[in-house]
Coordinates of C-alpha atoms and ligand atoms in Angstrom, one line a residue:
X1 CA 15.6 3.9 9.6
X2 CA 13.8 1.4 7.3
X3 CA 10.6 -0.3 8.7
X4 CA 10.0 -3.8 7.5
X5 CA 6.2 -4.4 7.4
X6 CA 4.0 -7.4 6.6
X7 CA 2.8 -8.8 3.3
X8 CA -0.9 -9.4 3.2
X9 CA -3.3 -9.5 0.3
X10 CA -0.5 -9.0 -2.2
X11 CA 0.8 -5.7 -0.7
X12 CA 3.1 -4.3 1.9
X13 CA 1.1 -3.3 4.9
X14 CA 1.7 -2.1 8.5
X15 CA -1.7 -3.6 9.6
X16 CA -2.3 -2.1 13.1
X17 CA 1.1 -3.1 14.4
X18 CA 2.7 -0.8 16.9
X19 CA 5.5 -2.8 18.5
X20 CA 8.8 -3.2 16.7
X21 CA 12.1 -5.1 17.1
X22 CA 15.6 -4.0 15.9
X23 CA 17.2 -5.7 12.9
X24 CA 21.0 -5.6 12.9
X25 CA 23.9 -6.0 10.4
X26 CA 25.9 -8.5 12.5
X27 CA 29.1 -7.7 10.7
X28 CA 29.0 -4.0 11.8
X29 CA 26.9 -4.5 15.0
X30 CA 24.8 -1.6 13.8
X31 CA 21.0 -1.6 13.7
X32 CA 20.0 -1.6 10.0
X33 CA 16.2 -1.6 10.3
X34 CA 13.2 -2.1 12.5
X35 CA 10.6 -4.8 11.9
X36 CA 7.0 -4.6 12.9
X37 CA 5.7 -7.2 15.4
X38 CA 2.1 -8.3 14.6
X39 CA -0.6 -8.3 17.3
X40 CA -3.1 -11.2 17.6
X41 CA -5.6 -9.0 15.7
X42 CA -3.1 -8.4 12.9
X43 CA -2.6 -12.2 12.6
X44 CA -6.4 -12.8 12.5
X45 CA -6.6 -10.3 9.6
X46 CA -3.8 -12.0 7.7
X47 CA -5.2 -15.4 8.3
X48 CA -8.6 -14.1 7.1
X49 CA -7.0 -13.0 3.9
X50 CA -5.4 -16.4 3.4
X51 CA -8.7 -18.1 4.2
X52 CA -10.5 -16.1 1.5
X53 CA -7.8 -16.8 -1.0
X54 CA -8.1 -20.6 -0.4
X55 CA -11.7 -20.5 -1.7
X56 CA -10.3 -20.2 -5.3
X57 CA -6.7 -21.4 -4.9
X58 CA -7.8 -24.7 -3.4
X59 CA -10.0 -25.2 -6.5
X60 CA -7.3 -24.2 -9.0
X61 CA -6.2 -26.8 -11.6
X62 CA -2.9 -28.6 -11.4
X63 CA -2.0 -26.9 -14.7
X64 CA -2.6 -23.4 -13.3
X65 CA -0.6 -24.1 -10.1
X66 CA 2.3 -25.7 -12.1
X67 CA 2.4 -22.6 -14.3
X68 CA 2.9 -20.3 -11.3
X69 CA 5.5 -22.6 -9.8
X70 CA 7.6 -22.7 -12.9
X71 CA 7.5 -18.9 -13.2
X72 CA 8.4 -18.6 -9.5
X73 CA 11.4 -21.0 -10.1
X74 CA 12.7 -18.7 -12.8
X75 CA 12.2 -15.6 -10.8
X76 CA 14.0 -17.0 -7.7
X77 CA 16.8 -18.2 -9.9
X78 CA 17.1 -14.7 -11.6
X79 CA 17.0 -13.0 -8.2
X80 CA 19.3 -15.4 -6.3
X81 CA 22.0 -12.8 -5.8
X82 CA 19.6 -10.2 -4.5
X83 CA 18.1 -12.7 -2.0
X84 CA 21.6 -13.8 -1.0
X85 CA 22.7 -10.2 -0.3
X86 CA 19.7 -9.6 2.0
X87 CA 20.6 -12.8 3.8
X88 CA 24.2 -11.7 4.3
X89 CA 23.3 -8.3 5.5
X90 CA 20.9 -9.4 8.2
X91 CA 22.2 -12.9 9.0
X92 CA 25.9 -12.3 8.6
X93 CA 26.8 -15.5 6.6
X94 CA 29.2 -15.1 3.7
X95 CA 27.7 -14.4 0.3
X96 CA 28.8 -17.8 -1.2
X97 CA 27.1 -19.5 1.7
X98 CA 24.0 -17.4 1.3
X99 CA 23.9 -18.3 -2.5
X100 CA 24.2 -21.9 -1.5
X101 CA 21.2 -21.5 0.8
X102 CA 19.1 -20.0 -2.0
X103 CA 20.2 -22.9 -4.3
X104 CA 18.9 -25.5 -1.8
X105 CA 15.6 -23.6 -1.5
X106 CA 15.4 -23.5 -5.3
X107 CA 15.7 -27.2 -5.4
X108 CA 12.5 -27.6 -3.3
X109 CA 10.7 -25.2 -5.7
X110 CA 11.8 -27.5 -8.6
X111 CA 10.5 -30.5 -6.7
X112 CA 7.2 -28.8 -6.2
X113 CA 7.0 -28.0 -10.0
X114 CA 6.3 -31.8 -10.4
X115 CA 3.2 -31.6 -8.3
X116 CA 0.9 -33.2 -10.9
X117 CA 3.0 -36.3 -10.7
X118 CA 3.2 -36.1 -6.9
X119 CA -0.5 -35.8 -6.3
X120 CA -1.5 -38.7 -8.6
X121 CA -3.9 -41.0 -6.7
X122 CA -4.5 -44.8 -6.9
X123 CA -7.2 -46.6 -8.7
X124 CA -8.4 -50.2 -8.2
X125 CA -10.7 -51.3 -11.0
X126 CA -13.3 -54.0 -10.1
X127 CA -12.2 -54.1 -6.4
X128 CA -15.5 -56.0 -6.0
X129 CA -18.1 -57.0 -8.6
X130 CA -19.1 -53.7 -10.3
X131 CA -17.2 -51.7 -7.6
X132 CA -14.2 -49.5 -8.1
X133 CA -12.0 -47.9 -5.4
X134 CA -9.8 -44.8 -6.0
X135 CA -8.0 -42.2 -3.9
X136 CA -6.8 -38.7 -4.2
X137 CA -5.4 -36.0 -1.9
X138 CA -6.9 -32.6 -1.1
X139 CA -5.2 -29.5 0.4
X140 CA -5.8 -28.7 4.0
X141 CA -6.7 -24.9 3.8
X142 CA -4.6 -22.2 5.5
X143 CA -1.2 -23.6 6.7
X144 CA 1.4 -21.7 8.7
X145 CA 5.2 -21.7 8.7
X146 CA 7.2 -20.4 11.7
X147 CA 10.9 -20.3 10.8
X148 CA 14.3 -19.6 12.4
X149 CA 17.0 -17.0 11.8
X150 CA 19.7 -19.3 10.4
X151 CA 18.2 -20.0 7.0
X152 CA 15.9 -17.1 6.3
X153 CA 15.2 -18.1 2.7
X154 CA 15.8 -21.9 2.5
X155 CA 13.8 -23.0 5.5
X156 CA 10.7 -21.2 4.5
X157 CA 11.2 -22.7 1.0
X158 CA 11.2 -26.1 2.6
X159 CA 7.6 -25.3 3.2
X160 CA 5.8 -22.8 1.1
X161 CA 6.4 -24.1 -2.5
X162 CA 5.2 -27.6 -1.5
X163 CA 2.2 -26.3 0.6
X164 CA 1.1 -23.9 -2.2
X165 CA 1.6 -26.5 -5.0
X166 CA -0.7 -28.8 -3.0
X167 CA -3.4 -26.1 -3.2
X168 CA -3.1 -24.6 0.3
X169 CA -2.6 -20.9 1.2
X170 CA 0.4 -20.2 3.3
X171 CA 1.1 -17.7 6.2
X172 CA 4.8 -17.3 7.0
X173 CA 6.0 -16.0 10.3
X174 CA 9.8 -15.6 9.6
X175 CA 12.4 -14.9 12.2
X176 CA 12.3 -11.3 13.4
X177 CA 16.1 -11.2 13.3
X178 CA 16.4 -11.4 9.5
X179 CA 12.9 -10.7 7.9
X180 CA 13.9 -9.0 4.7
X181 CA 14.4 -12.0 2.4
X182 CA 10.8 -13.0 2.9
X183 CA 9.6 -9.7 1.7
X184 CA 11.4 -10.1 -1.6
X185 CA 10.2 -13.7 -1.9
X186 CA 6.6 -12.5 -1.5
X187 CA 7.1 -10.1 -4.4
X188 CA 8.5 -12.8 -6.6
X189 CA 5.5 -15.0 -5.9
X190 CA 3.3 -12.2 -7.0
X191 CA 5.3 -11.6 -10.1
X192 CA 5.0 -15.3 -10.9
X193 CA 1.2 -14.9 -11.0
X194 CA 0.3 -16.2 -7.6
X195 CA -3.1 -14.7 -6.6
X196 CA -3.1 -12.3 -3.7
X197 CA -3.6 -13.9 -0.3
X198 CA -2.1 -17.2 -1.2
X199 CA 1.3 -16.3 0.2
X200 CA 1.3 -14.0 3.3
X201 CA 4.0 -12.8 5.6
X202 CA 3.4 -11.7 9.1
X203 CA 6.4 -10.5 11.1
X204 CA 6.3 -10.9 14.8
X205 CA 7.4 -12.6 18.0
X206 CA 5.6 -14.9 20.5
X207 CA 2.3 -13.0 20.3
X208 CA 2.1 -13.6 16.5
X209 CA 3.1 -17.2 16.9
X210 CA 0.5 -17.9 19.6
X211 CA -2.2 -16.3 17.5
X212 CA -1.3 -18.7 14.6
X213 CA -1.2 -21.7 16.9
X214 CA -4.6 -20.9 18.4
X215 CA -6.4 -19.8 15.2
X216 CA -9.3 -22.0 14.3
X217 CA -8.7 -21.1 10.6
X218 CA -5.1 -22.5 10.5
X219 CA -5.2 -26.2 9.7
X220 CA -1.5 -27.1 10.0
X221 CA 1.7 -25.6 11.4
X222 CA 5.3 -26.3 10.2
X223 CA 7.9 -25.1 12.6
X224 CA 11.7 -25.1 12.5
X225 CA 13.7 -23.7 15.4
X226 CA 15.1 -24.6 18.8
X227 CA 14.0 -27.6 20.8
X228 CA 12.2 -25.9 23.7
X229 CA 10.1 -23.8 21.3
X230 CA 9.5 -26.8 19.0
X231 CA 8.2 -28.8 21.9
X232 CA 5.9 -25.8 22.9
X233 CA 4.6 -25.4 19.3
X234 CA 3.9 -29.1 19.0
X235 CA 1.9 -29.2 22.3
X236 CA 0.0 -26.0 21.8
X237 CA -0.9 -26.4 18.1
X238 CA -1.8 -30.1 18.7
X239 CA -4.1 -29.0 21.6
X240 CA -6.0 -26.8 19.1
X241 CA -6.4 -29.8 16.7
X242 CA -3.8 -28.9 14.1
X243 CA -1.5 -31.1 12.2
X244 CA 2.0 -30.2 13.3
X245 CA 5.6 -30.8 12.3
X246 CA 8.1 -29.1 14.6
X247 CA 11.8 -29.5 13.9
X248 CA 14.1 -28.7 16.8
X249 CA 17.7 -28.2 17.7
X250 CA 20.6 -30.5 17.2
X251 CA 24.0 -31.8 18.4
X252 CA 25.5 -33.5 15.4
X253 CA 28.4 -35.9 15.8
X254 CA 30.9 -37.1 13.3
X255 CA 32.9 -40.2 14.1
X256 CA 36.4 -40.3 12.8
X257 CA 37.8 -43.8 12.4
X258 CA 41.5 -44.7 12.4
X259 CA 41.2 -46.0 8.8
X260 CA 39.9 -42.6 7.6
X261 CA 42.3 -40.2 5.7
X262 CA 42.9 -37.6 8.5
X263 CA 43.5 -34.7 6.1
X264 CA 40.2 -35.4 4.3
X265 CA 38.3 -35.8 7.6
X266 CA 39.9 -32.7 9.2
X267 CA 39.1 -30.5 6.2
X268 CA 35.5 -31.6 6.1
X269 CA 35.1 -31.4 9.9
X270 CA 36.4 -27.8 9.9
X271 CA 34.0 -26.8 7.1
X272 CA 31.1 -28.5 8.8
X273 CA 31.9 -27.0 12.2
X274 CA 32.8 -23.4 11.2
X275 CA 30.8 -22.8 8.0
X276 CA 28.1 -20.3 8.6
X277 CA 29.7 -19.7 12.0
X278 CA 28.3 -23.0 13.2
X279 CA 24.8 -21.6 12.9
X280 CA 23.4 -24.6 11.0
X281 CA 21.1 -27.3 12.4
X282 CA 23.3 -29.8 10.5
X283 CA 26.6 -28.3 11.6
X284 CA 29.0 -30.8 13.1
X285 CA 29.5 -29.7 16.7
X286 CA 31.0 -32.9 18.2
X287 CA 33.7 -35.1 16.6
X288 CA 34.2 -38.5 18.2
X289 CA 37.7 -39.7 17.3
X290 CA 38.2 -43.4 17.7
X291 CA 41.6 -44.8 18.9
X292 CA 44.6 -43.3 17.2
X293 CA 42.5 -41.1 14.9
X294 CA 42.3 -38.6 17.8
X295 CA 45.8 -37.1 17.7
X296 CA 46.1 -37.3 13.9
X297 CA 42.8 -35.5 13.3
X298 CA 43.3 -32.9 16.1
X299 CA 46.6 -31.8 14.6
X300 CA 45.0 -31.1 11.3
X301 CA 41.7 -29.6 12.6
X302 CA 43.7 -27.1 14.7
X303 CA 45.6 -26.0 11.7
X304 CA 42.4 -25.6 9.7
X305 CA 40.7 -23.7 12.5
X306 CA 43.6 -21.2 12.6
X307 CA 43.4 -20.8 8.8
X308 CA 39.7 -19.8 8.5
X309 CA 39.3 -16.4 7.0
X310 CA 36.8 -14.6 9.3
X311 CA 35.3 -11.4 8.0
X312 CA 32.2 -9.6 6.8
X313 CA 30.1 -11.7 4.5
X314 CA 30.3 -9.3 1.6
X315 CA 34.1 -9.1 1.7
X316 CA 35.8 -11.2 -1.0
X317 CA 37.7 -14.1 0.6
X318 CA 35.7 -14.2 3.8
X319 CA 35.0 -17.8 4.7
X320 CA 33.1 -17.3 7.9
X321 CA 31.0 -14.3 9.1
X322 CA 29.8 -13.1 12.5
X323 CA 27.2 -14.7 14.7
X324 CA 23.6 -13.4 14.7
X325 CA 23.5 -11.1 17.9
X326 CA 25.7 -9.8 20.6
X327 CA 23.7 -11.9 23.1
X328 CA 24.5 -15.0 21.0
X329 CA 28.2 -14.1 20.9
X330 CA 28.3 -13.6 24.7
X331 CA 26.6 -17.0 25.3
X332 CA 29.1 -18.8 23.0
X333 CA 32.0 -17.1 24.7
X334 CA 30.7 -18.0 28.1
X335 CA 30.2 -21.7 27.1
X336 CA 33.8 -21.8 25.7
X337 CA 35.0 -20.6 29.1
X338 CA 32.9 -23.2 30.9
X339 CA 34.3 -25.9 28.7
X340 CA 37.9 -24.9 29.7
X341 CA 36.9 -24.6 33.4
X342 CA 35.3 -28.1 33.3
X343 CA 38.5 -29.7 32.0
X344 CA 38.4 -29.6 28.2
X345 CA 41.6 -28.7 26.5
X346 CA 41.2 -25.4 24.7
X347 CA 43.2 -26.1 21.5
X348 CA 42.0 -23.1 19.5
X349 CA 40.3 -20.2 21.3
X350 CA 38.1 -17.9 19.2
X351 CA 37.2 -15.6 22.0
X352 CA 38.1 -11.9 21.8
X353 CA 38.4 -12.0 18.0
X354 CA 38.6 -8.5 16.4
X355 CA 38.0 -7.9 12.7
X356 CA 39.7 -4.8 11.4
X357 CA 37.3 -2.2 10.3
X358 CA 34.4 -4.1 11.8
X359 CA 35.2 -3.8 15.5
X360 CA 31.5 -3.6 16.5
X361 CA 30.5 -6.9 14.8
X362 CA 29.4 -10.0 16.7
X363 CA 32.6 -12.0 16.2
X364 CA 33.6 -15.4 17.6
X365 CA 36.5 -17.1 15.9
X366 CA 36.7 -20.9 15.2
X367 CA 37.2 -22.7 18.5
X368 CA 38.4 -26.3 19.1
X369 CA 38.0 -28.0 22.5
X370 CA 39.7 -31.4 22.9
X371 CA 39.0 -34.2 25.4
X372 CA 35.4 -33.0 25.9
X373 CA 33.3 -35.5 27.9
X374 CA 29.6 -36.0 27.8
X375 CA 28.9 -34.3 31.2
X376 CA 30.4 -30.9 30.2
X377 CA 28.2 -27.9 29.3
X378 CA 29.8 -27.5 25.9
X379 CA 28.6 -31.0 25.1
X380 CA 25.1 -31.0 26.7
X381 CA 24.1 -27.5 25.3
X382 CA 23.5 -26.7 21.7
X383 CA 26.1 -24.0 21.2
X384 CA 25.1 -22.9 17.8
X385 CA 28.4 -21.2 17.1
X386 CA 31.8 -22.0 15.6
X387 CA 32.9 -24.4 18.3
X388 CA 34.0 -28.0 17.7
X389 CA 34.2 -30.3 20.7
X390 CA 36.4 -33.4 20.2
X391 CA 35.6 -36.5 22.3
X392 CA 37.7 -39.6 22.4
X393 CA 36.4 -43.2 22.1
X394 CA 38.2 -46.6 21.9
X395 CA 35.8 -48.4 19.5
X396 CA 33.2 -47.5 16.9
X397 CA 30.6 -49.2 19.2
X398 CA 31.5 -46.8 22.0
X399 CA 31.2 -43.9 19.6
X400 CA 27.8 -45.0 18.4
X401 CA 26.7 -45.4 22.0
X402 CA 27.7 -41.8 22.7
X403 CA 25.6 -40.6 19.8
X404 CA 22.6 -42.7 20.8
X405 CA 22.7 -41.4 24.4
X406 CA 22.4 -37.8 23.2
X407 CA 18.9 -36.5 23.3
X408 CA 19.1 -35.0 19.8
X409 CA 19.0 -37.0 16.6
X410 CA 19.2 -34.6 13.6
X411 CA 22.3 -35.5 11.6
X412 CA 25.4 -37.5 12.0
X413 CA 28.4 -38.7 9.9
X414 CA 31.3 -41.1 9.9
X415 CA 34.7 -40.8 8.2
X416 CA 36.0 -44.3 7.4
X417 CA 37.3 -46.4 4.5
X418 CA 35.6 -49.5 5.7
X419 CA 32.2 -50.4 4.2
X420 CA 31.6 -52.8 7.1
X421 CA 32.1 -50.0 9.7
X422 CA 29.9 -47.6 7.7
X423 CA 27.1 -50.1 7.5
X424 CA 27.4 -50.9 11.2
X425 CA 27.1 -47.1 11.9
X426 CA 24.2 -46.4 9.5
X427 CA 22.2 -49.3 11.0
X428 CA 23.2 -48.6 14.6
X429 CA 22.6 -44.8 15.1
X430 CA 19.3 -43.4 16.2
X431 CA 19.5 -40.4 14.0
X432 CA 17.4 -39.2 11.0
X433 CA 20.0 -38.1 8.5
X434 CA 23.3 -39.9 8.1
X435 CA 26.4 -39.1 6.1
X436 CA 29.1 -41.6 5.1
X437 CA 32.2 -39.5 4.5
X438 CA 29.7 -36.7 3.9
X439 CA 29.7 -34.4 7.0
X440 CA 26.5 -32.4 6.3
X441 CA 24.0 -35.0 4.9
X442 CA 21.2 -32.6 4.1
X443 CA 18.8 -34.7 1.9
X444 CA 18.0 -33.6 -1.6
X445 CA 14.6 -31.9 -2.1
X446 CA 13.1 -35.1 -3.4
X447 CA 13.8 -36.9 -0.2
X448 CA 12.4 -35.6 3.1
X449 CA 14.4 -33.7 5.8
X450 CA 13.9 -34.5 9.5
X451 CA 15.6 -35.7 12.6
X452 CA 14.7 -38.0 15.4
X453 CA 14.2 -37.7 19.1
X454 CA 14.4 -34.0 20.4
X455 CA 15.1 -32.8 16.9
X456 CA 11.6 -33.4 15.6
X457 CA 8.2 -33.3 17.2
X458 CA 5.4 -34.7 15.0
X459 CA 5.6 -37.6 12.6
X460 CA 6.3 -36.1 9.2
X461 CA 9.5 -34.7 7.9
X462 CA 9.6 -31.6 5.6
X463 CA 9.6 -31.4 1.8
X464 CA 9.9 -34.5 -0.4
X465 CA 7.2 -37.0 -0.3
X466 CA 6.5 -36.5 3.4
X467 CA 6.0 -32.8 2.8
X468 CA 3.3 -33.5 0.2
X469 CA 1.7 -35.9 2.6
X470 CA 1.8 -33.4 5.4
X471 CA 0.1 -30.6 3.4
X472 CA -2.7 -32.9 2.0
X473 CA -5.3 -35.3 3.3
X474 CA -6.5 -38.4 1.5
X475 CA -9.9 -39.3 0.2
X476 CA -10.7 -42.9 -0.7
X477 CA -13.8 -43.3 -2.9
X478 CA -15.7 -46.6 -3.3
X479 CA -18.1 -46.4 -6.2
X480 CA -20.7 -48.5 -7.9
X481 CA -22.9 -47.6 -10.9
X482 CA -25.9 -50.0 -10.6
X483 CA -27.6 -51.3 -13.8
X484 CA -30.5 -53.6 -14.4
X485 CA -28.6 -56.9 -14.6
X486 CA -26.7 -56.2 -11.4
X487 CA -28.0 -57.9 -8.3
X488 CA -28.6 -55.3 -5.6
X489 CA -26.3 -57.2 -3.2
X490 CA -27.7 -55.3 -0.1
X491 CA -27.3 -57.2 3.1
X492 CA -27.4 -56.5 6.9
X493 CA -24.0 -57.9 7.5
X494 CA -20.8 -55.8 7.2
X495 CA -20.0 -55.4 3.5
X496 CA -17.5 -57.9 2.0
X497 CA -16.3 -58.3 -1.5
X498 CA -17.7 -60.7 -4.1
Ligands
LIG501 P1 14.1 -20.0 17.9 O1 13.4 -21.3 18.4 O2 14.5 -19.0 18.9 O3 13.0 -19.3 16.9 C1 12.4 -19.9 15.9 C2 11.1 -19.2 15.6 O4 10.2 -19.3 16.8 C3 11.2 -17.8 15.3 O5 10.3 -17.4 14.2 C4 10.9 -17.1 16.6 O6 10.3 -15.8 16.4 C5 9.9 -18.0 17.2 N1 9.9 -18.0 18.7 C6 11.0 -17.7 19.5 N2 10.7 -17.8 20.8 C7 9.4 -18.1 20.8 C8 8.5 -18.3 21.9 N3 8.8 -18.2 23.2 N4 7.2 -18.6 21.6 C9 6.8 -18.7 20.3 N5 7.6 -18.5 19.2 C10 8.9 -18.2 19.5 O7 15.3 -20.5 17.0 P2 16.3 -19.6 16.3 O8 17.3 -19.1 17.3 O9 15.7 -18.6 15.3 O10 17.1 -20.7 15.3 C11 18.1 -21.5 15.8 C12 17.6 -22.8 16.2 O11 16.8 -23.5 15.2 C13 18.6 -23.8 16.6 O12 18.3 -24.5 17.7 C14 18.7 -24.8 15.4 O13 19.2 -26.0 15.7 C15 17.3 -24.8 15.0 N6 17.2 -25.2 13.6 C16 16.7 -26.5 13.4 C17 16.6 -27.0 12.1 C18 16.1 -28.4 11.8 O14 15.9 -28.7 10.7 N7 15.9 -29.2 12.8 C19 16.9 -26.1 11.0 C20 17.3 -24.8 11.3 C21 17.4 -24.4 12.6

């Protein structure tokens, strides 16, 4: 049985960890490895190493940092297939999807390669007579990232390339369910020339997380995961004086208008609901069909759901893999049953799916529930599985009101051929990321990613310009170089410009 350890000071180490958790291959249901769970002392040691590394990395030149980032970009690109295979084996998503995840992470690295441009400050010559004002941004120190199981490579890459490019050192606490990709990424950073201690990985559970949240040597915490934990992280890390961005869960709606092409909408709805077994924070889990769009789109979505090729992620032709754990499967199956009991029409039932040769895997097939209402458990809970709930509305305003009444505000989309309706929607919804005929509107790396309401605690989104802002703090310098002809200008009233 392989033991997945930590990465501290540029080497694999067990530190003094004694506790472990099982890591599974969700397609077989078999345990594939065990991962060490760091104690509070282990975390203190890892943070100490990152703190020591900051002494020099925080002073490194933009040229030196950019050189490492470009090399890292090349190495991640060259190893994309290897990273994707590790993702598929521990997460379960199909290989093409895992490759797509690596590609979206790579785009953040490419964004971070432009750090000299991103960190340029402002300069105001002669702001007052003989006085110049200028600003620049400095790194924070040691920053931590705590990440979820569903994107074991991409979500950490939303954080560490930007944080490190800004001159910080980074401690990653990845999900204990699929920790292996982070170990490979750590080696790639080292091969790229990153000094030891600048990128650290501690594996663990709540004990490790709490140690990071409470550490006086951690300046900022980036978190992505479920809403209850995001709220907890935000409160606890804020209480210890840290800068925090905590991205939470989601319930993403797509409105389908009667003027949309039903085939186009159904095809994209199915891909957005069932891709990655619905385990995406930007998955569409609720479709709101307006007027006569309902019956037309249901007919096509049901056909698409039946046609999805469910199978192990490494099998050619698989379009959807298993869910992450047996507990997750049981929870999803229970919610589907509750939906039917509470009056939804179970149009496609994915419970009880068996995949030949992989009978022990954690399978749930694509599921479609029609005539879901906002009081049902399938609507109020984030299912995080391949389940599409279809609600009906009479008007676009009613559909927008449903979205706005939901506590989450991560992503949303509309299918329509009317520019006026699209504009009404984009201005009316209280959601951070919006798609117009684009069901999964994940912003490009040079924009920032983040939701509203219970989908984000803290005020900065990740990567893009807000990521650079989150991982740095500003200095504004007001300077004067007195010379003999210059009047001293000193006075006892508050300084004003002349
Ligand atoms: P999770 O909240 O269970 O775990 C996330 C991280 O928190 C993991 O590293 C885990 O070890 C840690 N953690 C878990 N319980 C903890 C506790 N009690 N105390 C301290 N730390 C704890 O989330 P998950 O199941 O790994 O991921 C799925 C969730 O993440 C979904 O809710 C999904 O919507 C959300 N997500 C959100 C985004 C986004 O951008 N908003 C992106 C991806 C995933």
